[in-house]
Structures are given as C-alpha cells and as structure tokens.
C-alpha cells in the first residue's frame, strides 16, 4: 500500500505503463515531476538495495556513470557492455581501469557499420531485480536537456529455489525474448551469469514485448526474431484488427536517419511500412497501406532548442544521405512537445506508433534505441529469404490487450475517460506540425551561419 512504499517507489508503481521521459534541466518543474526520471532516480536506493548492475550502451563516460550511483553502491560489481573497437576500446579500458568493480564486455560487431546501440540496465537487488530499457547514452549531455525515453520494469521477485525455472514468464514472453537477445552476444562469462540471474527471477508482471535487433543475416526460424519482422510477427498475433485501424496513419519519430534507398519503394514504404502497418491476421483481404508520418527536427527546432545548434551533434543525419533521398522530406514533421514542456528539449528518444486520424487513440506504441535505418530495423535480402541487420538495438512494444485484458486501444488526450480506456503519455504533440515551406531537416555536417542559436552561436562543423 502506498504509505509503506517510499514516495518515489509509490510513484513508480503508480505509473501503470512504467514509461517515463528523462528530467530536463531548465524547464518548469511541473514537467519534471510527473512521469519523468533522472539517472540518479533510476539508480537510487529507493528502487532497491543494489547488489550488482549491468549497463548496455553505445557511449560511456565511466567516471560520470559511477557518480550517478548512490555512494554506497559505487563499489558494487558493474558490467559494461559496449561495442567499442580499436582506439575507442582502449580509451574505455583506460577510463575503467581504476574501478576494480567494473568489468568490460565487448559485443561482437563483425558486420561493417554496425553499432552496439542498445541502451539497457540490469539492476539486481537483495529482493529482486529490475530491467530498464531506454534511449540515453551514459554521458552527462544525454540526461541534461534532451527528450529521452525510459521504460522501468516492475520489481521482478526472485523465484523460490524449489520453483521450477520454467515459471516466471509473462503473457508477452518477456523473459524468453530477453534471454534470446542476450544469447545473441555469444559466450561471455559475465553475460552468462546475468542470463542465469534472469532465469532465477519471476518476470510474469512484464506487460511489454521486447523488440530487439542483433547483427546478422537472419533466415528460416530466426528471420522473424529480430528487427521489423519481429514487430510484424507480434502485430500479426497481438496487433489491432484490420477493421479498427483501417486508414490509421503510422508515425515514426527518431534522432538519426540512414540511407533509405533512392525511392520510398526501396524500403521505407515497402517492407518497413508493411511491418508497422501489420494487423491481426484473420484472413481479411490486404488492406490499403496507411499514410506514413515522420517526426525529425528541422533546423529551426535545433536552433531554438535549449542546447542550440550543439543539440545537432546528437542528430547525425548527413548531407551525403540526405542528398540521395529528397523524397524523405515529404514525410517530415517538426519536433513539438509543448504538452510535455519539451519543445526545446531536442529529441534523442525514438518512438513508433499507429494513431487514429483524430489523434485520440493509439493501437500500439514502441520506445526503442532504433533510428530510421536499415542497419537498425533490417532489410530483406535474397528475395526476402533473409533479414540483414547491422546493429544491436532494443526497445519495448506496448499493446493495449497485454497491458490490461479487454483493453483494445490507448487513448491519447484524456478525452475518452470512460472506464475501459487507458491514457498513454505521448512524448510529443498531436496533431503533428508540418515543416514550413522554408524548413529543412537538420543535417549535422553542414554550416548554419544565417541566424545564431539560442546560445548566440553559429554552427560550423569542421
Ligand atoms: O541514438 C542515436 O541517435 C545515435 C546515432 C548514431 C550513433 N553513432 C554513430 C555516429 C555518432 C553520432 C553522434 C555522436 C557520435 C557518433 O559516433 N556516427 C555514426 C555513423 C554511422 C553509424 C553510427 N554512427 C550513435 C547514436 C546513439 O546516441 O547511440
């Protein structure tokens, strides 16, 4: 009951979807008090008495990370899973060397241009464990003035030693899918110990699906395990029915864009949109493909942001790719998050959803590390017989019926307050805001010297 739990714990459990944004420095406190967490909140003793933890990520500032743990937890065993190679790996080892409790684990990246992009925490306490899946690097800037997403699991209790380990999975097979994702890293002693720890915990309270990506050319039974085909498989079995979402748009929101091909039919509006517009397979004839709306900051969104143009250092869309795919601009909408006080907190979160035309209902929602790229989501090869993925990614998919039985949709703007609906805290504003005639998507490798940014500076990348 609430009086027993610490105010913070009470607050976490009170958020039925466990989906938070990170606290932003420099916006009214109201927008940081509800459904917002900082890294110190996540690691705080009010979440549990930490025994050990693991941090999966792309970029790490190790001394800064250690300082984010409460003082009494700073010497607990910490496993860092990264994808750094060569000089970056050497730097990481130099920075970790002085912490005897820190062990480094390099995720294998045998495929060119692949990155270890997944952002996840394992937090083992004396009374259970939590899994946190999020979008922020382990550096100060990513937790300071950006919009980032965080899913914090409920506290997963340890299984009694006599309970057989086949117990303790959820209606979304969360634990099975998490173990399968970890299995893809191959044999690493420390990761295998965490797999054993996970097997010993009851994760039946997890209400989200895992949508992961691992590098490889996935065929046969593995083809639907990862990337956009995992999403397609989950939506075929547990997605909305075709009649409900006929003509509902798909929305993608991200902080980086890959090379998508010379036209929308190469990948974006074909295989990728087909997966995101998958409906429950019950024999209805193929529905018309829905409209696709994309959210990516324009130059003005970046210029006016709290950080100014430097926010664009985390929005790595290159002129080289942009030049090849002008059609991409026709899908674009501005970053606006007035409802969350974050219109000026540049987005590093990545979210994907299917929304009703009046923007009142959601059929499903994903928060993930995956940007809009073939590297992250995968691309068909060999006549659709294999899915080629370059990077590690992980995200969670919210499906109404798995969050609450008989719940068919999430509602968005608190209008439909009838009992059988659940409000979903969207990170960005609906209806979407189009680019103006003069707006251009932010590109990080060209100069902007017409107008100074919110800090009075210009942007002159070398
Ligand atoms: O989430 C994101 O939007 C994200 C996007 C890209 C990324 N890595 C990365 C970067 C880069 C970008 C920004 C600062 C440092 C960088 O190295 N340049 C390339 C080039 C090819 C492949 C990957 N590239 C890392 C993240 C991330 O924040 O994890």
Tab-separated table of C-alpha atoms and ligand atoms in Angstrom:
chain	number	residue	atom	x	y	z
A	1	UNK	CA	0.000	0.000	0.000
A	2	UNK	CA	1.230	3.489	-0.708
A	3	UNK	CA	2.000	4.593	2.868
A	4	UNK	CA	4.589	1.790	3.194
A	5	UNK	CA	6.428	2.490	-0.089
A	6	UNK	CA	8.840	5.407	-0.323
A	7	UNK	CA	7.289	8.385	-2.169
A	8	UNK	CA	9.437	7.515	-5.154
A	9	UNK	CA	8.565	3.803	-5.184
A	10	UNK	CA	4.898	4.715	-4.778
A	11	UNK	CA	5.246	6.966	-7.786
A	12	UNK	CA	6.950	4.326	-9.954
A	13	UNK	CA	4.350	1.642	-9.279
A	14	UNK	CA	1.594	4.228	-9.752
A	15	UNK	CA	2.611	4.685	-13.381
A	16	UNK	CA	0.752	1.725	-14.908
A	17	UNK	CA	2.781	1.789	-18.116
A	18	UNK	CA	6.178	2.390	-16.448
A	19	UNK	CA	7.024	4.688	-19.394
A	20	UNK	CA	8.903	7.856	-18.425
A	21	UNK	CA	10.768	10.725	-20.038
A	22	UNK	CA	14.083	11.882	-18.621
A	23	UNK	CA	14.151	15.012	-16.463
A	24	UNK	CA	15.171	18.133	-18.391
A	25	UNK	CA	17.248	20.910	-16.789
A	26	UNK	CA	15.792	24.367	-17.450
A	27	UNK	CA	12.053	23.701	-17.911
A	28	UNK	CA	9.304	24.395	-15.325
A	29	UNK	CA	9.486	21.838	-12.529
A	30	UNK	CA	5.918	20.678	-13.190
A	31	UNK	CA	7.117	18.888	-16.334
A	32	UNK	CA	9.826	17.050	-14.388
A	33	UNK	CA	7.643	15.907	-11.508
A	34	UNK	CA	5.165	13.651	-13.283
A	35	UNK	CA	6.288	10.728	-15.437
A	36	UNK	CA	9.888	11.985	-15.543
A	37	UNK	CA	13.001	10.378	-14.057
A	38	UNK	CA	16.705	11.189	-13.895
A	39	UNK	CA	19.501	8.626	-13.910
A	40	UNK	CA	20.037	9.161	-10.155
A	41	UNK	CA	16.347	8.329	-9.557
A	42	UNK	CA	16.724	5.075	-11.513
A	43	UNK	CA	19.844	4.072	-9.557
A	44	UNK	CA	18.577	5.349	-6.199
A	45	UNK	CA	18.318	3.186	-3.081
A	46	UNK	CA	14.547	3.783	-3.058
A	47	UNK	CA	14.360	1.411	-6.064
A	48	UNK	CA	16.077	-1.368	-4.115
A	49	UNK	CA	19.249	-2.271	-2.266
A	50	UNK	CA	21.646	-2.785	-5.182
A	51	UNK	CA	23.888	-5.862	-5.245
A	52	UNK	CA	25.204	-5.546	-8.836
A	53	UNK	CA	24.252	-3.981	-12.162
A	54	UNK	CA	24.917	-4.115	-15.894
A	55	UNK	CA	24.882	-1.207	-18.328
A	56	UNK	CA	24.403	-1.826	-22.078
A	57	UNK	CA	25.117	1.261	-24.206
A	58	UNK	CA	26.928	2.944	-27.047
A	59	UNK	CA	28.718	5.910	-25.413
A	60	UNK	CA	30.061	5.819	-21.816
A	61	UNK	CA	31.595	8.448	-19.536
A	62	UNK	CA	32.671	5.995	-16.849
A	63	UNK	CA	33.688	8.422	-14.052
A	64	UNK	CA	30.372	10.255	-14.605
A	65	UNK	CA	28.428	6.956	-14.504
A	66	UNK	CA	29.995	5.935	-11.176
A	67	UNK	CA	28.951	9.304	-9.708
A	68	UNK	CA	25.304	8.642	-10.704
A	69	UNK	CA	25.100	5.660	-8.334
A	70	UNK	CA	24.446	6.411	-4.638
A	71	UNK	CA	27.764	6.499	-2.774
A	72	UNK	CA	27.069	3.172	-1.024
A	73	UNK	CA	26.570	1.383	-4.393
A	74	UNK	CA	29.653	2.735	-6.204
A	75	UNK	CA	31.814	-0.288	-5.431
A	76	UNK	CA	29.200	-2.920	-6.381
A	77	UNK	CA	30.041	-5.138	-9.378
A	78	UNK	CA	29.205	-3.315	-12.616
A	79	UNK	CA	29.328	-4.960	-16.046
A	80	UNK	CA	29.610	-2.582	-19.011
A	81	UNK	CA	28.535	-3.994	-22.407
A	82	UNK	CA	29.794	-1.857	-25.293
A	83	UNK	CA	30.621	-2.087	-28.977
A	84	UNK	CA	33.808	-0.024	-28.966
A	85	UNK	CA	36.737	-1.245	-31.016
A	86	UNK	CA	40.402	-0.224	-31.527
A	87	UNK	CA	41.209	3.219	-30.070
A	88	UNK	CA	37.727	3.743	-28.543
A	89	UNK	CA	38.049	0.379	-26.779
A	90	UNK	CA	41.482	1.306	-25.436
A	91	UNK	CA	40.119	4.609	-24.110
A	92	UNK	CA	37.231	2.820	-22.419
A	93	UNK	CA	39.612	0.360	-20.713
A	94	UNK	CA	41.873	3.224	-19.569
A	95	UNK	CA	38.868	5.006	-18.029
A	96	UNK	CA	37.558	1.832	-16.361
A	97	UNK	CA	40.907	0.601	-15.102
A	98	UNK	CA	40.836	2.437	-11.779
A	99	UNK	CA	37.496	0.866	-10.775
A	100	UNK	CA	38.148	-2.733	-9.596
A	101	UNK	CA	34.393	-3.449	-9.559
A	102	UNK	CA	33.933	-2.606	-13.251
A	103	UNK	CA	34.209	-5.311	-15.921
A	104	UNK	CA	34.034	-4.530	-19.644
A	105	UNK	CA	32.370	-6.788	-22.218
A	106	UNK	CA	32.783	-6.033	-25.926
A	107	UNK	CA	29.773	-7.053	-28.023
A	108	UNK	CA	30.931	-8.706	-31.227
A	109	UNK	CA	30.412	-6.449	-34.246
A	110	UNK	CA	31.651	-8.400	-37.262
A	111	UNK	CA	29.427	-6.552	-39.731
A	112	UNK	CA	30.615	-3.231	-41.209
A	113	UNK	CA	28.955	-0.026	-39.935
A	114	UNK	CA	27.173	-1.960	-37.165
A	115	UNK	CA	26.952	-0.288	-33.760
A	116	UNK	CA	26.108	-1.529	-30.281
A	117	UNK	CA	23.216	0.875	-29.973
A	118	UNK	CA	21.091	-0.902	-27.328
A	119	UNK	CA	20.562	1.040	-24.086
A	120	UNK	CA	19.559	-1.158	-21.141
A	121	UNK	CA	20.241	-1.596	-17.411
A	122	UNK	CA	20.031	-4.735	-15.264
A	123	UNK	CA	19.658	-3.814	-11.575
A	124	UNK	CA	19.995	-6.738	-9.126
A	125	UNK	CA	18.757	-6.020	-5.585
A	126	UNK	CA	18.616	-8.103	-2.435
A	127	UNK	CA	14.850	-8.556	-3.020
A	128	UNK	CA	14.611	-8.998	-6.796
A	129	UNK	CA	15.721	-7.245	-9.977
A	130	UNK	CA	14.636	-4.625	-12.494
A	131	UNK	CA	15.263	-4.229	-16.224
A	132	UNK	CA	15.423	-0.683	-17.642
A	133	UNK	CA	15.252	-0.146	-21.423
A	134	UNK	CA	15.909	3.413	-22.580
A	135	UNK	CA	17.347	5.758	-25.234
A	136	UNK	CA	20.111	7.781	-23.499
A	137	UNK	CA	23.874	7.342	-23.703
A	138	UNK	CA	25.816	7.135	-20.442
A	139	UNK	CA	27.094	10.690	-20.741
A	140	UNK	CA	26.026	13.882	-18.938
A	141	UNK	CA	24.657	15.611	-22.075
A	142	UNK	CA	22.169	12.818	-22.853
A	143	UNK	CA	20.485	13.227	-19.418
A	144	UNK	CA	20.596	17.057	-19.250
A	145	UNK	CA	18.456	18.917	-21.836
A	146	UNK	CA	17.197	16.279	-24.274
A	147	UNK	CA	13.927	14.365	-24.618
A	148	UNK	CA	14.748	10.716	-23.855
A	149	UNK	CA	12.512	7.689	-23.152
A	150	UNK	CA	12.796	5.217	-20.286
A	151	UNK	CA	10.829	2.019	-19.532
A	152	UNK	CA	11.409	0.792	-15.974
A	153	UNK	CA	10.216	-2.747	-15.250
A	154	UNK	CA	8.243	-3.614	-12.139
A	155	UNK	CA	10.340	-5.210	-9.395
A	156	UNK	CA	10.783	-8.839	-10.523
A	157	UNK	CA	10.938	-11.092	-7.425
A	158	UNK	CA	13.440	-13.943	-7.177
A	159	UNK	CA	11.886	-17.367	-7.794
A	160	UNK	CA	11.844	-19.638	-4.760
A	161	UNK	CA	14.634	-22.185	-5.130
A	162	UNK	CA	12.141	-25.053	-5.363
A	163	UNK	CA	10.039	-23.292	-8.043
A	164	UNK	CA	10.997	-24.763	-11.408
A	165	UNK	CA	12.638	-22.156	-13.604
A	166	UNK	CA	10.084	-22.619	-16.380
A	167	UNK	CA	7.791	-20.468	-14.204
A	168	UNK	CA	8.007	-16.740	-14.231
A	169	UNK	CA	7.438	-15.641	-17.773
A	170	UNK	CA	4.794	-13.140	-18.877
A	171	UNK	CA	1.961	-13.045	-21.392
A	172	UNK	CA	4.426	-11.287	-23.716
A	173	UNK	CA	7.241	-13.892	-23.237
A	174	UNK	CA	9.371	-11.010	-21.967
A	175	UNK	CA	11.929	-13.202	-20.147
A	176	UNK	CA	12.245	-15.705	-23.025
A	177	UNK	CA	12.821	-12.914	-25.546
A	178	UNK	CA	15.285	-11.115	-23.233
A	179	UNK	CA	17.296	-14.315	-22.793
A	180	UNK	CA	17.227	-14.931	-26.559
A	181	UNK	CA	18.528	-11.380	-27.142
A	182	UNK	CA	21.351	-11.928	-24.630
A	183	UNK	CA	22.123	-15.283	-26.220
A	184	UNK	CA	22.977	-13.495	-29.443
A	185	UNK	CA	26.026	-11.907	-27.779
A	186	UNK	CA	27.701	-15.310	-27.732
A	187	UNK	CA	29.741	-16.747	-24.901
A	188	UNK	CA	30.845	-14.214	-22.297
A	189	UNK	CA	31.159	-15.457	-18.720
A	190	UNK	CA	29.732	-12.313	-17.142
A	191	UNK	CA	26.798	-12.095	-19.572
A	192	UNK	CA	26.091	-15.791	-18.997
A	193	UNK	CA	25.961	-15.127	-15.244
A	194	UNK	CA	23.363	-12.405	-15.898
A	195	UNK	CA	21.376	-14.853	-18.067
A	196	UNK	CA	21.334	-17.269	-15.138
A	197	UNK	CA	20.266	-14.466	-12.766
A	198	UNK	CA	17.426	-13.546	-15.155
A	199	UNK	CA	16.306	-17.190	-15.301
A	200	UNK	CA	16.039	-17.127	-11.485
A	201	UNK	CA	13.603	-14.203	-11.462
A	202	UNK	CA	9.828	-14.143	-11.944
A	203	UNK	CA	9.124	-11.725	-14.805
A	204	UNK	CA	5.442	-12.597	-15.166
A	205	UNK	CA	4.490	-8.968	-14.386
A	206	UNK	CA	6.177	-7.640	-17.560
A	207	UNK	CA	3.435	-6.298	-19.843
A	208	UNK	CA	5.584	-5.226	-22.824
A	209	UNK	CA	7.019	-7.127	-25.800
A	210	UNK	CA	10.753	-6.919	-26.479
A	211	UNK	CA	11.645	-5.729	-29.991
A	212	UNK	CA	15.358	-6.381	-30.396
A	213	UNK	CA	17.868	-6.325	-33.250
A	214	UNK	CA	21.117	-8.276	-33.405
A	215	UNK	CA	23.697	-8.133	-36.226
A	216	UNK	CA	23.428	-10.917	-38.773
A	217	UNK	CA	21.790	-12.345	-41.860
A	218	UNK	CA	18.744	-13.955	-40.241
A	219	UNK	CA	16.972	-16.742	-42.135
A	220	UNK	CA	14.470	-19.531	-41.508
A	221	UNK	CA	13.039	-19.577	-37.990
A	222	UNK	CA	15.344	-16.710	-36.977
A	223	UNK	CA	14.059	-14.394	-39.695
A	224	UNK	CA	11.085	-13.174	-37.606
A	225	UNK	CA	13.011	-12.949	-34.318
A	226	UNK	CA	14.537	-9.509	-34.842
A	227	UNK	CA	14.012	-6.024	-36.221
A	228	UNK	CA	10.936	-5.041	-38.182
A	229	UNK	CA	9.961	-8.686	-38.806
A	230	UNK	CA	9.717	-9.332	-35.042
A	231	UNK	CA	7.320	-6.372	-34.893
A	232	UNK	CA	5.407	-7.838	-37.889
A	233	UNK	CA	5.135	-11.225	-36.124
A	234	UNK	CA	3.932	-9.698	-32.829
A	235	UNK	CA	1.370	-7.499	-34.611
A	236	UNK	CA	0.123	-10.497	-36.665
A	237	UNK	CA	-0.657	-12.312	-33.413
A	238	UNK	CA	-1.469	-9.493	-30.981
A	239	UNK	CA	-1.985	-6.360	-33.095
A	240	UNK	CA	-5.151	-4.397	-33.773
A	241	UNK	CA	-7.795	-5.851	-36.058
A	242	UNK	CA	-7.791	-4.532	-39.600
A	243	UNK	CA	-11.274	-3.022	-39.424
A	244	UNK	CA	-10.412	-0.900	-36.355
A	245	UNK	CA	-7.246	0.668	-37.764
A	246	UNK	CA	-8.168	0.861	-41.469
A	247	UNK	CA	-6.566	4.107	-42.733
A	248	UNK	CA	-4.939	4.918	-39.357
A	249	UNK	CA	-1.540	6.558	-40.013
A	250	UNK	CA	1.763	5.108	-38.829
A	251	UNK	CA	4.077	7.606	-37.074
A	252	UNK	CA	7.858	7.249	-36.763
A	253	UNK	CA	9.929	9.609	-34.577
A	254	UNK	CA	13.749	9.279	-34.397
A	255	UNK	CA	17.040	11.154	-33.977
A	256	UNK	CA	19.031	9.831	-36.927
A	257	UNK	CA	18.356	8.654	-40.474
A	258	UNK	CA	20.240	6.115	-42.559
A	259	UNK	CA	20.500	5.668	-46.296
A	260	UNK	CA	16.953	4.537	-47.171
A	261	UNK	CA	17.339	3.994	-50.907
A	262	UNK	CA	16.627	6.152	-53.941
A	263	UNK	CA	12.828	5.961	-53.545
A	264	UNK	CA	10.225	5.087	-50.906
A	265	UNK	CA	9.536	1.761	-52.603
A	266	UNK	CA	13.091	0.563	-51.939
A	267	UNK	CA	12.487	0.027	-48.203
A	268	UNK	CA	10.659	2.794	-46.293
A	269	UNK	CA	7.161	2.475	-47.780
A	270	UNK	CA	7.541	-1.177	-48.726
A	271	UNK	CA	8.979	-3.708	-46.267
A	272	UNK	CA	9.395	-1.322	-43.302
A	273	UNK	CA	5.919	0.302	-43.503
A	274	UNK	CA	4.366	-3.104	-44.241
A	275	UNK	CA	5.664	-4.361	-40.897
A	276	UNK	CA	4.466	-1.296	-38.996
A	277	UNK	CA	1.036	-1.494	-40.592
A	278	UNK	CA	0.567	-5.199	-39.859
A	279	UNK	CA	-2.806	-6.073	-38.326
A	280	UNK	CA	-4.060	-9.195	-36.620
A	281	UNK	CA	-4.051	-11.923	-39.242
A	282	UNK	CA	-7.641	-13.058	-39.537
A	283	UNK	CA	-7.948	-13.551	-43.239
A	284	UNK	CA	-9.250	-10.084	-44.135
A	285	UNK	CA	-8.070	-9.159	-47.598
A	286	UNK	CA	-4.950	-6.988	-47.833
A	287	UNK	CA	-5.812	-3.537	-46.536
A	288	UNK	CA	-4.596	-0.414	-48.311
A	289	UNK	CA	-1.245	0.738	-46.967
A	290	UNK	CA	-1.669	3.550	-44.379
A	291	UNK	CA	-0.216	7.047	-44.518
A	292	UNK	CA	3.279	7.385	-43.032
A	293	UNK	CA	4.119	10.463	-40.933
A	294	UNK	CA	7.681	11.045	-39.724
A	295	UNK	CA	8.948	13.367	-36.974
A	296	UNK	CA	12.528	14.646	-37.235
A	297	UNK	CA	13.751	18.081	-36.074
A	298	UNK	CA	14.064	20.834	-38.667
A	299	UNK	CA	16.958	23.304	-38.479
A	300	UNK	CA	14.773	25.836	-36.644
A	301	UNK	CA	13.793	23.211	-33.999
A	302	UNK	CA	17.526	22.660	-33.326
A	303	UNK	CA	18.448	26.369	-33.480
A	304	UNK	CA	15.782	27.292	-30.907
A	305	UNK	CA	16.482	24.308	-28.622
A	306	UNK	CA	17.833	24.704	-25.082
A	307	UNK	CA	21.261	23.446	-26.259
A	308	UNK	CA	21.166	25.383	-29.526
A	309	UNK	CA	22.929	24.019	-32.623
A	310	UNK	CA	25.103	21.643	-30.481
A	311	UNK	CA	21.935	19.548	-29.974
A	312	UNK	CA	22.553	18.614	-33.600
A	313	UNK	CA	25.726	16.742	-32.662
A	314	UNK	CA	23.331	14.005	-31.495
A	315	UNK	CA	21.194	14.192	-34.634
A	316	UNK	CA	23.669	12.637	-37.090
A	317	UNK	CA	21.755	12.958	-40.393
A	318	UNK	CA	24.418	13.513	-43.076
A	319	UNK	CA	24.187	15.648	-46.246
A	320	UNK	CA	25.580	12.618	-48.095
A	321	UNK	CA	22.478	10.556	-47.237
A	322	UNK	CA	20.017	13.476	-47.440
A	323	UNK	CA	21.102	14.348	-50.983
A	324	UNK	CA	20.190	10.840	-52.161
A	325	UNK	CA	16.697	10.783	-50.650
A	326	UNK	CA	14.878	14.109	-51.115
A	327	UNK	CA	11.562	12.152	-51.139
A	328	UNK	CA	12.160	11.546	-47.414
A	329	UNK	CA	11.432	15.249	-46.731
A	330	UNK	CA	7.837	14.880	-47.943
A	331	UNK	CA	7.038	12.726	-44.860
A	332	UNK	CA	8.585	15.085	-42.297
A	333	UNK	CA	7.005	16.930	-39.342
A	334	UNK	CA	8.587	19.156	-36.711
A	335	UNK	CA	9.638	18.174	-33.210
A	336	UNK	CA	6.961	19.686	-30.924
A	337	UNK	CA	6.326	18.585	-27.325
A	338	UNK	CA	4.544	21.534	-25.737
A	339	UNK	CA	2.280	19.061	-23.857
A	340	UNK	CA	5.361	17.691	-22.047
A	341	UNK	CA	7.200	21.026	-21.735
A	342	UNK	CA	9.864	19.656	-24.106
A	343	UNK	CA	9.514	21.501	-27.417
A	344	UNK	CA	13.019	22.894	-26.788
A	345	UNK	CA	14.460	19.641	-25.370
A	346	UNK	CA	15.959	18.178	-28.532
A	347	UNK	CA	14.730	14.585	-29.153
A	348	UNK	CA	17.096	11.655	-28.705
A	349	UNK	CA	14.153	9.367	-27.946
A	350	UNK	CA	12.906	7.087	-30.731
A	351	UNK	CA	9.214	6.170	-30.838
A	352	UNK	CA	6.900	4.455	-33.333
A	353	UNK	CA	3.129	4.167	-33.125
A	354	UNK	CA	-0.158	3.748	-35.009
A	355	UNK	CA	-2.622	6.523	-34.253
A	356	UNK	CA	-6.263	7.270	-35.141
A	357	UNK	CA	-6.845	10.050	-37.719
A	358	UNK	CA	-8.324	12.285	-34.995
A	359	UNK	CA	-5.204	11.545	-32.894
A	360	UNK	CA	-7.305	10.365	-29.967
A	361	UNK	CA	-6.365	6.682	-29.934
A	362	UNK	CA	-3.211	4.539	-30.234
A	363	UNK	CA	-3.276	0.940	-31.439
A	364	UNK	CA	0.278	0.224	-30.141
A	365	UNK	CA	3.450	2.149	-29.174
A	366	UNK	CA	7.187	1.429	-29.268
A	367	UNK	CA	10.032	3.206	-27.470
A	368	UNK	CA	13.417	1.920	-28.714
A	369	UNK	CA	17.062	2.684	-29.429
A	370	UNK	CA	16.377	2.057	-33.144
A	371	UNK	CA	16.610	5.029	-35.501
A	372	UNK	CA	15.094	5.062	-39.006
A	373	UNK	CA	17.703	2.925	-40.740
A	374	UNK	CA	18.090	-0.441	-42.413
A	375	UNK	CA	21.055	-1.059	-40.096
A	376	UNK	CA	18.718	-0.930	-37.084
A	377	UNK	CA	15.449	-2.446	-38.385
A	378	UNK	CA	16.911	-4.815	-41.019
A	379	UNK	CA	16.445	-5.109	-44.753
A	380	UNK	CA	15.346	-8.105	-46.831
A	381	UNK	CA	17.964	-9.880	-48.917
A	382	UNK	CA	17.930	-12.830	-51.307
A	383	UNK	CA	14.344	-12.448	-52.429
A	384	UNK	CA	13.013	-11.829	-48.904
A	385	UNK	CA	14.534	-15.085	-47.612
A	386	UNK	CA	16.781	-13.323	-45.100
A	387	UNK	CA	16.787	-10.159	-42.980
A	388	UNK	CA	20.138	-8.333	-42.859
A	389	UNK	CA	20.706	-6.329	-39.636
A	390	UNK	CA	23.942	-4.468	-38.826
A	391	UNK	CA	23.402	-3.156	-35.259
A	392	UNK	CA	22.282	-4.189	-31.787
A	393	UNK	CA	19.044	-2.410	-30.824
A	394	UNK	CA	16.436	-2.962	-28.129
A	395	UNK	CA	13.026	-1.455	-27.432
A	396	UNK	CA	9.669	-2.282	-25.852
A	397	UNK	CA	6.269	-2.527	-27.556
A	398	UNK	CA	3.087	-1.614	-25.639
A	399	UNK	CA	-0.053	-3.443	-26.870
A	400	UNK	CA	-3.324	-2.479	-25.100
A	401	UNK	CA	-4.605	-6.046	-24.644
A	402	UNK	CA	-1.361	-7.086	-22.929
A	403	UNK	CA	-1.320	-4.067	-20.621
A	404	UNK	CA	-4.865	-4.752	-19.493
A	405	UNK	CA	-7.148	-7.582	-20.571
A	406	UNK	CA	-10.002	-6.440	-22.869
A	407	UNK	CA	-8.288	-3.076	-23.412
A	408	UNK	CA	-8.403	-2.522	-27.171
A	409	UNK	CA	-6.822	0.915	-27.521
A	410	UNK	CA	-4.856	3.517	-25.586
A	411	UNK	CA	-6.404	6.945	-25.562
A	412	UNK	CA	-4.222	9.945	-26.010
A	413	UNK	CA	-5.704	13.209	-24.899
A	414	UNK	CA	-7.605	12.134	-21.845
A	415	UNK	CA	-10.863	12.786	-23.690
A	416	UNK	CA	-12.303	9.323	-23.507
A	417	UNK	CA	-12.201	8.981	-19.748
A	418	UNK	CA	-14.597	6.051	-19.843
A	419	UNK	CA	-13.537	3.145	-17.654
A	420	UNK	CA	-12.341	0.886	-20.461
A	421	UNK	CA	-9.625	3.173	-21.738
A	422	UNK	CA	-6.093	3.936	-20.569
A	423	UNK	CA	-4.324	7.240	-21.129
A	424	UNK	CA	-0.976	6.845	-22.910
A	425	UNK	CA	1.571	9.608	-22.096
A	426	UNK	CA	2.703	10.593	-25.617
A	427	UNK	CA	6.137	12.272	-25.611
A	428	UNK	CA	5.278	14.616	-28.494
A	429	UNK	CA	2.278	16.752	-29.568
A	430	UNK	CA	-0.646	15.708	-31.727
A	431	UNK	CA	-1.819	16.779	-34.230
A	432	UNK	CA	1.618	16.862	-35.897
A	433	UNK	CA	3.159	20.132	-37.127
A	434	UNK	CA	4.335	20.151	-40.762
A	435	UNK	CA	7.572	21.755	-41.893
A	436	UNK	CA	7.036	25.262	-43.291
A	437	UNK	CA	7.964	25.959	-46.923
A	438	UNK	CA	11.428	27.130	-45.816
A	439	UNK	CA	12.062	24.429	-43.149
A	440	UNK	CA	14.772	21.856	-43.911
A	441	UNK	CA	15.604	18.707	-41.971
A	442	UNK	CA	18.568	19.160	-39.620
A	443	UNK	CA	21.807	17.945	-41.243
A	444	UNK	CA	24.756	17.708	-38.870
A	445	UNK	CA	27.599	18.134	-41.317
A	446	UNK	CA	26.785	21.466	-42.966
A	447	UNK	CA	27.183	25.029	-41.621
A	448	UNK	CA	24.347	27.278	-40.354
A	449	UNK	CA	25.527	30.892	-40.201
A	450	UNK	CA	22.399	32.897	-41.131
A	451	UNK	CA	20.912	33.038	-37.617
A	452	UNK	CA	22.523	32.485	-34.202
A	453	UNK	CA	21.086	29.734	-31.982
A	454	UNK	CA	19.523	30.109	-28.500
A	455	UNK	CA	23.049	30.467	-27.094
A	456	UNK	CA	24.044	33.122	-29.646
A	457	UNK	CA	26.309	30.818	-31.658
A	458	UNK	CA	26.529	29.651	-35.254
A	459	UNK	CA	27.196	26.049	-36.418
A	460	UNK	CA	30.393	25.490	-38.401
A	461	UNK	CA	31.183	21.758	-38.420
A	462	UNK	CA	34.807	21.019	-39.444
B	1	LIG	O1	20.956	7.208	-30.923
B	1	LIG	C1	21.398	7.850	-31.902
B	1	LIG	O2	20.739	8.716	-32.489
B	1	LIG	C2	22.769	7.538	-32.407
B	1	LIG	C3	23.047	7.655	-33.775
B	1	LIG	C4	24.312	7.314	-34.262
B	1	LIG	C5	25.272	6.863	-33.361
B	1	LIG	N1	26.549	6.512	-33.744
B	1	LIG	C6	27.057	6.980	-34.867
B	1	LIG	C7	27.565	8.237	-35.032
B	1	LIG	C8	27.586	9.243	-33.990
B	1	LIG	C9	26.555	10.106	-33.829
B	1	LIG	C10	26.583	11.086	-32.838
B	1	LIG	C11	27.656	11.153	-31.957
B	1	LIG	C12	28.672	10.221	-32.061
B	1	LIG	C13	28.629	9.234	-33.063
B	1	LIG	O3	29.546	8.260	-33.147
B	1	LIG	N2	28.000	8.349	-36.295
B	1	LIG	C14	27.693	7.187	-36.923
B	1	LIG	C15	27.884	6.791	-38.238
B	1	LIG	C16	27.458	5.531	-38.618
B	1	LIG	C17	26.861	4.678	-37.677
B	1	LIG	C18	26.685	5.112	-36.363
B	1	LIG	N3	27.101	6.345	-36.042
B	1	LIG	C19	25.006	6.741	-32.005
B	1	LIG	C20	23.754	7.087	-31.531
B	1	LIG	C21	23.488	6.974	-30.105
B	1	LIG	O4	23.225	8.018	-29.478
B	1	LIG	O5	23.543	5.829	-29.578
